[in-house]
Amino acid sequence: MSQNQTLARPGPPPRQLSTTSGDYDSSNPPDVRKYLGTYGLTPPAVESFDVQAQRCLRLLAMKPTPIEKFQYLTHLRATNVHLFYRLLSENIKELTPLIYTPTVGEACVRWHEIFTQPEGMYLSYTDRGHLRQILDNWPYKVEITVLTDGSRILGLGDLGVNGMGIPVGKLALYTACAGIRPEATLPLTLDLGTNNKALREDPLYMGARVPKISAEEEKEFLDELMAALTDKWPSIVIQFEDFKNPFPSLERYQNTYAMFNDDVQGTGAVIVGGFINAVKASGVPAKDHRAIFLGAGSAGVGVAKQIVEFFIKEGLTEEEARRKFWFVDSNGLVTSDRGDKLADHKVYFARNDNNGRQYQSLLRLIDFVRPTILMGLSTIGGAFNTDILQRMAKLNDRPIIFPLSNPSSKSECTFEEAVHNTDGRCLFASGSPFPSLEYGEKLLTPGQGNNMYVFPGIGLGAILSEAVSVTQDMIYASAESLSTSLNKQEVADGWLYPDIRRIREVSVIVTRGVIRAAQQNGVDRAVKLRSLNDEQLDAYIKERMYDPHQERDIVGGEAAQLLTSGTNGYTNGVNGITNGVSGAHL
Ligand SMILES: NC(=O)C1=CN([C@@H]2O[C@H](COP(=O)(O)OP(=O)(O)OC[C@H]3O[C@@H](n4cnc5c(N)ncnc54)[C@H](OP(=O)(O)O)[C@@H]3O)[C@@H](O)[C@H]2O)C=CC1
Ligand SMILES: CC(=O)C(=O)O
Ligand SMILES: [Mg+2]
């Protein structure tokens, strides 16, 4: 087949009944089934959501392993999207670990083995020159995309196009947590080669069997891609995820496109959000904190830069704030006289007060720095061992211990380890979830310092404000809003993050903060939102959020009315997202 034939624009968009409409939903009454042409294609019973959910939960319980549960949920999303999101939103705490970290990590490692159906778009380096044309193959109007090149998937290294699990999982959370309609999301994986030799040689691998392209080649490819995405969908929001070196693209595009990097900026914001509460709970004023970071990559530096901003707001000078951080990478303490050429992103935090002494041992560095805060973004599971945790407990009444690497196997320590080695005194948050723990008389609940608390609100805020770019103030606003989103009980219980079961409420607060910052920065195109007060703005946000519970509430009479109204979302392949009235079920 010639390239032209391969890339030729298809005719009418494929009628993707199952993924956008839940046409085969057994809650459809008979007349809707007749209208859809699905009469006879489902069992006769008209079932309530509760009955369907009961069956789903039973089926899920029958699956013995997390990866089988992941596969079942993938199947459910593909065959009955609204039921999937109802189930997810009603069981967010239980199901998020199955569709997101930690299970999505295992799914990505094994993506080439467990793949059953495409769930997003793939763009290859060999497609350059045609990217805009290929985007036309996507049949829906996209509001947000999460894109990865798979080169650093969680803490699991380069997984090439197997990384698709991450955009799919993140966008499912966009829908569940911030109510962005499922069909308005585009999971996008860039097939730019992989340095994972084992995958390249695996017969089931589905990407290009070549090493990762050069930084210069990637830049040219991304230039074309960013232009193509915004030409196709002018107000699209673009989230970069899990790139091994995310800094060049962030710097290059952040002022020109509505884009952000979740690992640098989203992670920075979510950790500041919890950190603000941890500082309050520690009883130590901001000016007296000292932080050791294990891991000086995109997430570590992203987090520290946002905390610098927080310290400055607390009255420190930038120089005082910067000096509060000691970074450790795979070569030890990051210093300016270490003898190696530091990557650009590490230079800002490199120490020059080490008197020529280089530290390889984390424990010795702790004795030297006497930190109040220990952050882990190193991908080294178990790095915060007993000695280290006990030393932190000896130095502090309330040591702040945040092992943030994902998935759980890469967490620098578990909640249980942190609690037991600090006599239950630590202020704790981890990247992946850990269970609550009975300690003495108390039930202790860990915080989850995962960017899933903020990226949905950053994305929705950027979409609703029609932001031309995602500014640093919008990112910082997401952190501040998150820190204020805890309810009285959560505050009384000493939690650092709100209960994940309230994530939709939290996302409204974060979204409002992001929109307000966009307005203050003048990057909003939805100027009509400027005149709304906070209450009105919250109402507007909620009204715009997809609610899977509203999708199936059609009863016979209404269905008949709809039959005659002719409002059929399928005629143009886009359902009624733009006017806020869902036509998806018609
Ligand atoms: N909780 C959350 O929301 C988020 C968590 N993360 C997690 O953070 C982790 C890191 O991500 P990211 O920063 O993007 O990855 P990077 O690859 O950019 O950074 C990893 C860092 O860890 C350092 N490192 C590796 N081995 C060691 C070691 N033995 N001792 C000390 N440092 C070491 C690396 O050193 P060197 O620079 O020398 O190579 C590098 O600085 C991942 O597990 C990821 O899942 C990421 C984003 C969000
Ligand atoms: C959570 C996330 O974005 C990461 O671990 O990369
Ligand atoms: Mg990430």
CSV table of C-alpha atoms in Angstrom, one decimal, residues 9 13 120-123 130-147 171 182-190 224-239 256-259 462-463 466-468 525 572-575 577-578:
chain,number,residue,atom,x,y,z
A,9,ARG,CA,-8.7,10.4,5.2
A,13,PRO,CA,-15.9,8.4,11.1
A,120,GLY,CA,-5.9,5.9,21.7
A,121,MET,CA,-3.7,7.2,18.9
A,122,TYR,CA,-0.1,6.2,18.0
A,123,LEU,CA,2.1,8.6,16.0
A,130,HIS,CA,1.9,13.8,7.9
A,131,LEU,CA,0.9,14.3,11.5
A,132,ARG,CA,-1.9,16.8,10.8
A,133,GLN,CA,-3.4,14.5,8.2
A,134,ILE,CA,-3.3,11.5,10.6
A,135,LEU,CA,-5.1,13.4,13.3
A,136,ASP,CA,-8.0,13.6,11.0
A,137,ASN,CA,-8.4,9.9,11.6
A,138,TRP,CA,-9.6,10.6,15.1
A,139,PRO,CA,-13.3,10.9,14.9
A,140,TYR,CA,-14.1,13.0,17.9
A,141,LYS,CA,-13.7,16.6,19.0
A,142,VAL,CA,-10.9,16.6,21.5
A,143,GLU,CA,-10.6,18.9,24.4
A,144,ILE,CA,-7.6,17.4,26.1
A,145,THR,CA,-4.8,15.0,25.2
A,146,VAL,CA,-2.2,13.3,27.4
A,147,LEU,CA,0.8,12.3,25.4
A,171,LEU,CA,-7.5,10.4,31.0
A,182,PRO,CA,-14.7,10.5,27.7
A,183,GLU,CA,-15.0,11.1,24.0
A,184,ALA,CA,-13.3,14.6,24.4
A,185,THR,CA,-10.1,12.9,25.6
A,186,LEU,CA,-7.3,11.6,23.4
A,187,PRO,CA,-4.7,9.2,24.7
A,188,LEU,CA,-1.6,9.7,22.5
A,189,THR,CA,1.5,7.7,22.4
A,190,LEU,CA,4.5,8.7,20.4
A,224,GLU,CA,5.2,19.5,14.0
A,225,LEU,CA,2.9,17.7,16.5
A,226,MET,CA,2.1,20.7,18.6
A,227,ALA,CA,1.3,22.7,15.5
A,228,ALA,CA,-0.8,19.9,14.2
A,229,LEU,CA,-2.8,19.3,17.4
A,230,THR,CA,-3.7,23.0,17.8
A,231,ASP,CA,-4.6,23.3,14.1
A,232,LYS,CA,-6.9,20.4,14.3
A,233,TRP,CA,-8.4,21.3,17.7
A,234,PRO,CA,-7.6,25.1,18.4
A,235,SER,CA,-8.5,25.1,22.1
A,236,ILE,CA,-7.0,21.7,22.9
A,237,VAL,CA,-5.1,21.3,26.2
A,238,ILE,CA,-1.9,19.2,26.0
A,239,GLN,CA,-0.5,17.3,28.9
A,256,THR,CA,3.0,29.3,23.1
A,257,TYR,CA,0.5,26.4,23.7
A,258,ALA,CA,-2.0,25.4,26.3
A,259,MET,CA,0.3,22.7,27.6
A,462,ALA,CA,-7.5,25.4,31.2
A,463,ILE,CA,-10.3,24.0,29.0
A,466,GLU,CA,-10.0,28.5,27.1
A,467,ALA,CA,-6.5,29.4,28.2
A,468,VAL,CA,-4.0,30.2,25.5
A,525,ARG,CA,-10.3,33.5,26.2
A,572,ASN,CA,-21.2,13.9,12.7
A,573,GLY,CA,-19.3,11.6,15.0
A,574,VAL,CA,-19.4,14.1,17.8
A,575,ASN,CA,-22.1,13.9,20.5
A,577,ILE,CA,-20.7,17.8,24.3
A,578,THR,CA,-20.5,21.3,23.1
